[in-house]
mmCIF file of C-alpha atoms and ligand atoms in Angstrom:
data_model
loop_
_atom_site.group_PDB
_atom_site.id
_atom_site.type_symbol
_atom_site.label_atom_id
_atom_site.label_comp_id
_atom_site.label_asym_id
_atom_site.label_seq_id
_atom_site.Cartn_x
_atom_site.Cartn_y
_atom_site.Cartn_z
ATOM 1 C CA MET A 293 198.280 98.384 192.987
ATOM 2 C CA LYS A 294 194.310 98.738 193.223
ATOM 3 C CA ASN A 295 192.612 101.379 190.913
ATOM 4 C CA ILE A 296 190.265 103.439 193.336
ATOM 5 C CA ILE A 297 188.574 105.884 191.179
ATOM 6 C CA LEU A 298 186.357 109.011 192.286
ATOM 7 C CA ALA A 299 183.841 109.509 189.898
ATOM 8 C CA ILE A 300 182.202 112.855 189.173
ATOM 9 C CA GLU A 301 178.733 113.403 186.737
ATOM 10 C CA THR A 302 177.139 116.845 186.537
ATOM 11 C CA SER A 303 176.076 116.808 183.272
ATOM 12 C CA CYS A 304 172.405 117.622 183.928
ATOM 13 C CA ASP A 305 170.263 117.582 186.916
ATOM 14 C CA ASP A 306 172.231 114.891 188.649
ATOM 15 C CA THR A 307 174.911 115.432 190.912
ATOM 16 C CA SER A 308 176.353 112.045 191.221
ATOM 17 C CA ILE A 309 179.658 110.848 193.028
ATOM 18 C CA ALA A 310 180.944 107.137 192.926
ATOM 19 C CA ILE A 311 183.693 105.392 194.017
ATOM 20 C CA VAL A 312 184.905 102.645 191.936
ATOM 21 C CA GLU A 313 187.404 99.963 192.917
ATOM 22 C CA ASP A 314 188.815 98.053 189.759
ATOM 23 C CA PHE A 315 185.423 97.313 188.565
ATOM 24 C CA ASN A 316 183.388 97.457 191.326
ATOM 25 C CA VAL A 317 181.170 100.107 192.404
ATOM 26 C CA ILE A 318 181.992 100.400 196.199
ATOM 27 C CA ALA A 319 179.777 103.696 196.939
ATOM 28 C CA LEU A 320 177.476 105.790 194.488
ATOM 29 C CA LYS A 321 175.377 108.619 195.705
ATOM 30 C CA THR A 322 173.335 110.544 193.768
ATOM 31 C CA ASN A 323 171.481 114.103 194.437
ATOM 32 C CA SER A 324 168.314 114.540 192.230
ATOM 33 C CA GLN A 325 167.357 117.867 191.188
ATOM 34 C CA ILE A 326 164.396 116.642 189.923
ATOM 35 C CA GLU A 327 162.105 118.318 192.560
ATOM 36 C CA ASP A 328 163.727 121.715 191.788
ATOM 37 C CA HIS A 329 162.977 121.629 188.288
ATOM 38 C CA SER A 330 159.785 119.919 188.004
ATOM 39 C CA LYS A 331 158.314 122.936 189.192
ATOM 40 C CA ASN A 332 159.252 124.826 185.815
ATOM 41 C CA GLY A 333 158.158 121.686 183.606
ATOM 42 C CA GLY A 334 161.928 120.803 182.623
ATOM 43 C CA VAL A 335 165.426 121.445 183.713
ATOM 44 C CA ILE A 336 166.851 125.114 184.187
ATOM 45 C CA PRO A 337 170.257 125.198 183.184
ATOM 46 C CA GLU A 338 171.414 128.193 185.338
ATOM 47 C CA LEU A 339 169.582 126.512 188.564
ATOM 48 C CA ALA A 340 171.112 123.045 187.540
ATOM 49 C CA SER A 341 174.731 124.803 188.008
ATOM 50 C CA ARG A 342 174.061 126.316 190.995
ATOM 51 C CA LEU A 343 172.641 123.337 192.808
ATOM 52 C CA HIS A 344 175.573 121.099 191.442
ATOM 53 C CA SER A 345 177.928 123.871 192.997
ATOM 54 C CA GLU A 346 176.072 123.621 196.634
ATOM 55 C CA ASN A 347 175.928 120.285 196.748
ATOM 56 C CA ILE A 348 179.157 118.544 195.045
ATOM 57 C CA PHE A 349 181.739 118.457 198.200
ATOM 58 C CA ASN A 350 179.235 117.647 200.724
ATOM 59 C CA LEU A 351 178.159 114.589 198.341
ATOM 60 C CA ILE A 352 181.838 113.724 197.596
ATOM 61 C CA ASN A 353 182.587 113.460 201.714
ATOM 62 C CA ILE A 354 179.402 111.344 202.087
ATOM 63 C CA THR A 355 180.216 109.190 199.320
ATOM 64 C CA LEU A 356 183.960 108.732 200.337
ATOM 65 C CA ALA A 357 182.472 107.689 203.815
ATOM 66 C CA GLU A 358 180.233 105.362 202.873
ATOM 67 C CA ALA A 359 183.043 103.845 200.967
ATOM 68 C CA ASN A 360 185.067 103.640 203.878
ATOM 69 C CA LYS A 361 188.022 105.505 202.150
ATOM 70 C CA THR A 362 189.439 109.041 202.304
ATOM 71 C CA ILE A 363 190.398 111.520 199.615
ATOM 72 C CA HIS A 364 193.949 110.403 199.798
ATOM 73 C CA ASP A 365 193.091 106.903 198.942
ATOM 74 C CA ILE A 366 191.908 107.709 195.452
ATOM 75 C CA THR A 367 194.310 106.819 192.453
ATOM 76 C CA GLN A 368 192.408 108.546 189.606
ATOM 77 C CA ILE A 369 189.589 110.704 188.726
ATOM 78 C CA ALA A 370 187.121 110.292 186.319
ATOM 79 C CA VAL A 371 184.539 113.296 184.989
ATOM 80 C CA THR A 372 181.990 113.551 182.752
ATOM 81 C CA GLN A 373 183.432 115.941 180.073
ATOM 82 C CA GLY A 374 180.468 116.029 177.845
ATOM 83 C CA PRO A 375 177.883 116.202 176.061
ATOM 84 C CA GLY A 376 175.739 118.062 178.208
ATOM 85 C CA LEU A 377 174.929 121.537 179.593
ATOM 86 C CA VAL A 378 178.078 123.653 179.636
ATOM 87 C CA ASN A 379 177.774 125.529 182.859
ATOM 88 C CA ALA A 380 176.499 122.047 184.636
ATOM 89 C CA LEU A 381 179.539 120.072 183.095
ATOM 90 C CA GLN A 382 181.990 122.676 184.204
ATOM 91 C CA VAL A 383 181.130 122.522 188.128
ATOM 92 C CA GLY A 384 182.013 118.897 188.016
ATOM 93 C CA VAL A 385 185.302 119.409 185.807
ATOM 94 C CA THR A 386 186.528 122.353 187.695
ATOM 95 C CA VAL A 387 185.986 120.249 190.830
ATOM 96 C CA ALA A 388 187.809 117.181 189.566
ATOM 97 C CA LYS A 389 190.627 119.557 187.906
ATOM 98 C CA THR A 390 191.214 120.945 191.319
ATOM 99 C CA LEU A 391 191.219 117.801 193.051
ATOM 100 C CA SER A 392 193.648 116.457 190.599
ATOM 101 C CA ALA A 393 195.641 119.361 190.856
ATOM 102 C CA THR A 394 195.712 119.196 195.039
ATOM 103 C CA LEU A 395 196.379 115.460 195.259
ATOM 104 C CA LYS A 396 198.531 114.971 192.358
ATOM 105 C CA ILE A 397 196.396 112.272 190.708
ATOM 106 C CA PRO A 398 195.620 111.742 186.991
ATOM 107 C CA VAL A 399 191.927 113.152 185.915
ATOM 108 C CA TYR A 400 190.289 111.805 182.895
ATOM 109 C CA GLY A 401 187.502 113.217 180.833
ATOM 110 C CA ILE A 402 184.530 110.667 180.195
ATOM 111 C CA ASN A 403 182.043 110.842 177.508
ATOM 112 C CA HIS A 404 178.259 110.789 178.881
ATOM 113 C CA ILE A 405 176.971 108.757 176.234
ATOM 114 C CA GLU A 406 179.713 106.280 176.245
ATOM 115 C CA ALA A 407 179.404 105.677 179.731
ATOM 116 C CA HIS A 408 175.254 104.770 179.131
ATOM 117 C CA ILE A 409 176.626 102.403 176.463
ATOM 118 C CA MET A 410 179.236 100.685 179.199
ATOM 119 C CA SER A 411 176.391 100.728 182.196
ATOM 120 C CA PRO A 412 175.033 97.304 181.608
ATOM 121 C CA PHE A 413 178.850 96.136 181.970
ATOM 122 C CA ILE A 414 179.092 97.687 185.469
ATOM 123 C CA GLY A 415 180.790 95.284 187.711
ATOM 124 C CA MET A 416 182.086 92.650 184.993
ATOM 125 C CA LYS A 417 185.918 92.472 184.088
ATOM 126 C CA PHE A 418 187.431 93.740 181.216
ATOM 127 C CA LYS A 419 187.789 90.293 179.600
ATOM 128 C CA GLU A 420 183.898 89.462 180.233
ATOM 129 C CA VAL A 421 182.877 92.524 178.309
ATOM 130 C CA PRO A 422 181.468 91.580 174.852
ATOM 131 C CA LYS A 423 183.863 93.057 172.096
ATOM 132 C CA ALA A 424 181.397 93.427 169.363
ATOM 133 C CA ALA A 425 177.822 94.455 169.850
ATOM 134 C CA VAL A 426 174.784 96.277 168.751
ATOM 135 C CA ILE A 427 174.290 99.108 171.066
ATOM 136 C CA ALA A 428 171.486 101.742 171.459
ATOM 137 C CA VAL A 429 171.266 104.938 174.002
ATOM 138 C CA ALA A 430 167.937 106.098 174.730
ATOM 139 C CA SER A 431 167.677 108.805 176.961
ATOM 140 C CA GLY A 432 166.305 112.447 177.934
ATOM 141 C CA GLY A 433 168.844 113.982 175.415
ATOM 142 C CA HIS A 434 169.908 111.354 173.139
ATOM 143 C CA THR A 435 168.436 108.585 170.922
ATOM 144 C CA LEU A 436 171.084 106.875 169.106
ATOM 145 C CA ILE A 437 172.231 103.303 167.734
ATOM 146 C CA GLY A 438 175.385 101.989 166.712
ATOM 147 C CA LYS A 439 177.818 99.439 166.593
ATOM 148 C CA LEU A 440 181.002 98.524 169.199
ATOM 149 C CA ASN A 441 183.410 96.624 167.982
ATOM 150 C CA THR A 442 187.331 96.288 168.187
ATOM 151 C CA ARG A 443 187.778 99.367 165.893
ATOM 152 C CA GLY A 444 185.915 101.145 168.775
ATOM 153 C CA ILE A 445 181.949 102.616 168.846
ATOM 154 C CA GLU A 446 180.428 103.806 165.581
ATOM 155 C CA ILE A 447 177.084 105.652 165.701
ATOM 156 C CA VAL A 448 174.744 104.843 162.472
ATOM 157 C CA GLY A 449 171.790 106.522 163.250
ATOM 158 C CA SER A 450 170.144 109.064 165.881
ATOM 159 C CA THR A 451 167.270 111.329 166.159
ATOM 160 C CA LYS A 452 166.375 113.921 163.780
ATOM 161 C CA ASP A 453 164.298 115.965 166.409
ATOM 162 C CA ASP A 454 163.024 114.810 169.846
ATOM 163 C CA ALA A 455 164.960 112.424 171.750
ATOM 164 C CA ILE A 456 162.786 109.207 172.782
ATOM 165 C CA GLY A 457 162.853 110.364 176.573
ATOM 166 C CA GLU A 458 162.131 113.921 175.675
ATOM 167 C CA ALA A 459 158.798 112.699 173.931
ATOM 168 C CA TYR A 460 158.075 110.650 177.486
ATOM 169 C CA ASP A 461 158.316 114.183 178.976
ATOM 170 C CA LYS A 462 156.445 116.009 176.498
ATOM 171 C CA VAL A 463 153.443 113.625 176.468
ATOM 172 C CA SER A 464 153.421 113.939 180.098
ATOM 173 C CA LYS A 465 153.256 117.594 179.876
ATOM 174 C CA ILE A 466 150.544 117.317 177.418
ATOM 175 C CA LEU A 467 148.647 114.713 179.631
ATOM 176 C CA LYS A 468 149.277 117.194 182.581
ATOM 177 C CA LEU A 469 151.477 114.263 184.530
ATOM 178 C CA GLY A 470 154.385 116.127 185.268
ATOM 179 C CA TYR A 471 157.986 115.860 185.082
ATOM 180 C CA PRO A 472 160.066 113.364 184.495
ATOM 181 C CA GLY A 473 157.589 111.775 182.072
ATOM 182 C CA GLY A 474 159.067 108.261 181.558
ATOM 183 C CA PRO A 475 158.366 106.442 184.877
ATOM 184 C CA VAL A 476 154.497 107.919 185.107
ATOM 185 C CA ILE A 477 153.840 107.004 181.069
ATOM 186 C CA ASP A 478 155.126 103.869 181.939
ATOM 187 C CA GLU A 479 152.928 103.085 184.790
ATOM 188 C CA LEU A 480 149.630 104.588 183.378
ATOM 189 C CA SER A 481 150.306 102.563 180.318
ATOM 190 C CA ASN A 482 150.687 99.331 182.007
ATOM 191 C CA SER A 483 147.346 100.097 183.885
ATOM 192 C CA PHE A 484 145.521 100.093 180.710
ATOM 193 C CA ILE A 485 143.894 96.820 180.383
ATOM 194 C CA GLY A 486 142.758 94.635 177.326
ATOM 195 C CA GLU A 487 143.870 94.907 173.746
ATOM 196 C CA ASN A 488 144.249 98.565 172.580
ATOM 197 C CA ASP A 489 142.232 99.087 169.538
ATOM 198 C CA LEU A 490 144.150 102.736 169.534
ATOM 199 C CA LYS A 491 147.209 102.577 167.423
ATOM 200 C CA ALA A 492 149.753 105.154 167.104
ATOM 201 C CA PRO A 493 151.940 105.809 164.106
ATOM 202 C CA VAL A 494 155.196 104.069 163.980
ATOM 203 C CA THR A 495 157.757 106.510 162.465
ATOM 204 C CA ASP A 496 160.094 104.750 160.197
ATOM 205 C CA MET A 497 162.811 106.921 159.208
ATOM 206 C CA LYS A 498 165.295 106.155 156.151
ATOM 207 C CA GLY A 499 168.686 104.015 157.099
ATOM 208 C CA PHE A 500 168.933 104.049 161.282
ATOM 209 C CA ASP A 501 167.642 107.560 161.946
ATOM 210 C CA PHE A 502 164.773 108.157 164.533
ATOM 211 C CA SER A 503 162.163 110.985 164.970
ATOM 212 C CA TYR A 504 159.785 111.459 167.942
ATOM 213 C CA SER A 505 158.332 114.827 167.145
ATOM 214 C CA GLY A 506 155.253 112.956 165.204
ATOM 215 C CA ILE A 507 154.168 110.692 168.181
ATOM 216 C CA LYS A 508 153.970 113.345 170.267
ATOM 217 C CA SER A 509 151.918 115.631 167.711
ATOM 218 C CA TRP A 510 149.707 112.486 167.408
ATOM 219 C CA VAL A 511 149.256 112.505 171.163
ATOM 220 C CA LEU A 512 148.396 116.525 171.304
ATOM 221 C CA LYS A 513 145.835 115.936 168.479
ATOM 222 C CA ASN A 514 144.041 113.204 170.328
ATOM 223 C CA LYS A 515 144.334 114.071 173.690
ATOM 224 C CA ASP A 516 140.865 115.245 174.195
ATOM 225 C CA ASN A 517 139.505 112.173 172.366
ATOM 226 C CA TYR A 518 140.330 109.276 174.428
ATOM 227 C CA PRO A 519 141.293 108.314 178.148
ATOM 228 C CA ALA A 520 144.929 108.889 179.320
ATOM 229 C CA ASP A 521 145.790 105.228 179.699
ATOM 230 C CA LYS A 522 144.368 104.207 176.261
ATOM 231 C CA LEU A 523 146.459 107.295 174.536
ATOM 232 C CA ALA A 524 149.728 106.438 176.848
ATOM 233 C CA ASN A 525 149.295 102.639 176.090
ATOM 234 C CA ALA A 526 149.416 103.603 172.220
ATOM 235 C CA PHE A 527 152.038 106.140 172.748
ATOM 236 C CA GLN A 528 154.251 103.682 174.312
ATOM 237 C CA THR A 529 153.831 101.005 171.937
ATOM 238 C CA SER A 530 154.656 102.994 169.303
ATOM 239 C CA ALA A 531 157.871 104.866 170.965
ATOM 240 C CA VAL A 532 159.291 101.525 172.103
ATOM 241 C CA MET A 533 158.371 99.976 168.557
ATOM 242 C CA GLN A 534 160.409 102.437 166.610
ATOM 243 C CA LEU A 535 163.559 101.834 168.568
ATOM 244 C CA THR A 536 163.305 97.895 168.714
ATOM 245 C CA ASN A 537 162.568 98.193 164.671
ATOM 246 C CA LYS A 538 165.878 99.790 164.300
ATOM 247 C CA ILE A 539 167.783 97.470 166.924
ATOM 248 C CA ASP A 540 166.227 94.324 164.744
ATOM 249 C CA GLN A 541 167.308 95.522 161.395
ATOM 250 C CA LEU A 542 171.008 96.549 162.595
ATOM 251 C CA VAL A 543 171.102 92.974 164.201
ATOM 252 C CA LYS A 544 170.169 91.509 160.855
ATOM 253 C CA LYS A 545 172.761 93.637 158.860
ATOM 254 C CA THR A 546 175.814 93.255 161.289
ATOM 255 C CA LYS A 547 174.799 89.353 162.613
ATOM 256 C CA TYR A 548 176.154 90.476 166.003
ATOM 257 C CA LYS A 549 174.586 88.304 168.776
ATOM 258 C CA ASN A 550 174.894 90.937 171.329
ATOM 259 C CA VAL A 551 172.540 94.100 171.980
ATOM 260 C CA VAL A 552 173.521 96.772 174.534
ATOM 261 C CA ILE A 553 170.830 99.392 176.025
ATOM 262 C CA GLY A 554 171.361 102.033 178.216
ATOM 263 C CA GLY A 555 170.014 105.390 179.162
ATOM 264 C CA GLY A 556 167.075 106.512 181.367
ATOM 265 C CA VAL A 557 164.761 104.943 178.830
ATOM 266 C CA SER A 558 166.434 101.787 179.375
ATOM 267 C CA ALA A 559 164.365 101.582 182.521
ATOM 268 C CA ASN A 560 161.529 101.205 180.335
ATOM 269 C CA SER A 561 159.228 97.883 181.396
ATOM 270 C CA LEU A 562 157.759 97.602 177.869
ATOM 271 C CA LEU A 563 161.310 98.125 176.172
ATOM 272 C CA ARG A 564 162.989 95.389 178.493
ATOM 273 C CA LYS A 565 160.204 93.074 177.495
ATOM 274 C CA GLN A 566 159.958 93.219 173.702
ATOM 275 C CA ILE A 567 164.025 93.491 173.682
ATOM 276 C CA GLU A 568 164.193 89.880 175.256
ATOM 277 C CA ASN A 569 165.331 87.487 172.608
ATOM 278 C CA ASP A 570 166.214 83.719 172.765
ATOM 279 C CA LYS A 571 169.170 84.204 170.207
ATOM 280 C CA LEU A 572 170.649 86.945 171.574
ATOM 281 C CA ASN A 573 172.636 88.339 174.574
ATOM 282 C CA ILE A 574 171.054 91.537 175.711
ATOM 283 C CA PHE A 575 172.422 93.432 177.997
ATOM 284 C CA VAL A 576 170.497 96.297 180.061
ATOM 285 C CA PRO A 577 171.847 98.202 183.295
ATOM 286 C CA LYS A 578 170.422 97.582 186.678
ATOM 287 C CA LEU A 579 167.757 99.915 187.434
ATOM 288 C CA ILE A 580 170.057 101.979 189.331
ATOM 289 C CA TYR A 581 172.481 102.382 186.227
ATOM 290 C CA THR A 582 169.797 103.470 183.910
ATOM 291 C CA GLY A 583 169.447 106.967 184.853
ATOM 292 C CA ASP A 584 172.527 109.659 184.895
ATOM 293 C CA ASN A 585 174.868 108.285 187.425
ATOM 294 C CA ALA A 586 178.620 108.781 188.501
ATOM 295 C CA ALA A 587 179.150 104.927 188.524
ATOM 296 C CA MET A 588 178.925 104.442 184.955
ATOM 297 C CA ILE A 589 181.449 107.337 184.534
ATOM 298 C CA GLY A 590 184.141 105.519 186.878
ATOM 299 C CA TYR A 591 183.256 102.272 185.293
ATOM 300 C CA THR A 592 183.910 103.190 182.144
ATOM 301 C CA LEU A 593 187.558 104.595 182.915
ATOM 302 C CA ALA A 594 188.323 101.494 184.903
ATOM 303 C CA TYR A 595 187.838 99.916 181.405
ATOM 304 C CA LYS A 596 189.473 102.363 179.234
ATOM 305 C CA LEU A 597 192.429 101.987 181.858
ATOM 306 C CA ASN A 598 192.436 98.255 180.981
ATOM 307 C CA GLN A 599 192.574 99.276 177.334
ATOM 308 C CA ASN A 600 195.473 101.401 177.375
ATOM 309 C CA LYS A 601 193.726 103.965 175.332
ATOM 310 C CA ILE A 602 192.990 106.844 177.521
ATOM 311 C CA LYS A 603 195.044 109.933 177.987
ATOM 312 C CA PRO A 604 194.820 112.161 181.359
ATOM 313 C CA MET A 605 192.958 115.795 180.684
ATOM 314 C CA LYS A 606 195.375 118.811 180.766
ATOM 315 C CA LEU A 607 194.278 121.517 183.532
ATOM 316 C CA THR A 608 193.930 123.633 180.497
ATOM 317 C CA MET A 609 190.999 121.552 179.019
ATOM 318 C CA ASP A 610 187.292 122.348 179.835
ATOM 319 C CA ALA A 611 183.911 120.750 179.336
ATOM 320 C CA LYS A 612 182.702 119.802 175.961
ATOM 321 C CA PRO A 613 179.057 120.327 175.848
ATOM 322 C CA ARG A 614 178.756 118.748 172.271
ATOM 323 C CA MET A 615 181.666 116.073 172.988
ATOM 324 C CA LYS A 616 181.628 113.241 170.242
ATOM 325 C CA ILE A 617 182.470 109.522 171.048
ATOM 326 C CA GLY A 618 186.143 108.911 170.983
ATOM 327 C CA GLU A 619 187.152 112.520 170.832
HETATM 328 O O1 KG4 B 4 169.776 109.098 180.938
HETATM 329 P P1 KG4 B 4 168.573 110.008 181.714
HETATM 330 O O2 KG4 B 4 168.325 110.013 182.998
HETATM 331 O O3 KG4 B 4 169.117 111.523 181.368
HETATM 332 C C1 KG4 B 4 169.537 111.819 180.319
HETATM 333 O O4 KG4 B 4 170.860 111.804 179.627
HETATM 334 O O5 KG4 B 4 168.955 112.617 179.178
HETATM 335 O O6 KG4 B 4 167.366 109.612 181.051
HETATM 336 C C2 KG4 B 4 166.046 110.598 181.373
HETATM 337 C C3 KG4 B 4 165.067 110.226 180.465
HETATM 338 C C4 KG4 B 4 163.897 111.009 180.721
HETATM 339 O O7 KG4 B 4 163.493 111.788 179.658
HETATM 340 C C5 KG4 B 4 162.808 110.305 181.346
HETATM 341 O O8 KG4 B 4 161.428 110.814 181.274
HETATM 342 C C6 KG4 B 4 163.263 108.770 181.057
HETATM 343 O O9 KG4 B 4 164.694 109.325 181.004
HETATM 344 N N1 KG4 B 4 162.848 107.801 181.690
HETATM 345 C C7 KG4 B 4 161.910 106.770 180.925
HETATM 346 C C8 KG4 B 4 161.612 106.066 181.798
HETATM 347 N N2 KG4 B 4 162.657 105.984 183.186
HETATM 348 C C9 KG4 B 4 162.871 107.511 182.746
HETATM 349 N N3 KG4 B 4 161.348 106.640 179.528
HETATM 350 C C10 KG4 B 4 160.295 105.784 179.822
HETATM 351 N N4 KG4 B 4 160.141 104.723 180.630
HETATM 352 C C11 KG4 B 4 160.952 104.786 181.812
HETATM 353 N N5 KG4 B 4 160.152 103.764 182.894
HETATM 354 ZN ZN1 ZN B 5 172.138 110.762 180.551
#
């Protein structure tokens, strides 16, 4: 029998629903709350959870219709259990558990970070997914690097202060360019023509950790002395280089030939250019799967069902705002 997974993602400011049949996404609908939050310059958790509650059932119906399925065709439910904003996660988890109990089908809690790591593989069959790789997640909430191998995922470094996407968002606020900052700064940086003689320092933390607050302070200190495109270009060069430097170091250390990057910042044009390498296989998500989306949640469940390692969630289990990989 085919697996037809209903996937639900509500960890932050996107309500997202997907239908994943075996390893393929047959429908994906995301209701972004960006416009509602941008007036406040960032995500307001209380508003996020209210909007998830308002939108989720309608979105499930629309996504099922697009997939040409009814709720009774669904064989499993996948839901983001954590990490994320607790009240936002609870909306998805409660809806998922209720559907599971009513329809008498299993529900599985999926780790959001793990799903970002799996996002480049969406559409690939279990056997096609590399079993050893250097992995990195670069998003608004996380910056981390680690290893994927037969033992699972091991995180070896993470940010000690701001996440890379958070730094983009803060720099955008400093330059009065709105929220989210990533796409605007990326575009502004690309609009800078010629050699940039303005260099921003590249933080080099011990081991595999990251720090992005220094580069943000550097922009704040220099904001009145240079044009915005020059500043954005210097910032982007430094931000991306800090990440690619650590990836290079871990590739050298592990000798792995596969590199996987997921998360909202994996949409970045400079990162995608810099990461290209003849000697390595680079896996980045399709642009529609870079930000928060339910397709990666459903695909991660499909993968784990094939691994035979995942157990259904009990109805007494709740959201885990600080969920760790492998928990
Ligand atoms: O993965 P995501 O949608 O949400 C979290 O789980 O955090 O990532 C959102 C982050 C935001 O900080 C946004 O500014 C950043 O991804 N982002 C980018 C780009 N597109 C989105 N950062 C750099 N360059 C981009 N093109
Ligand atoms: Zn995310």
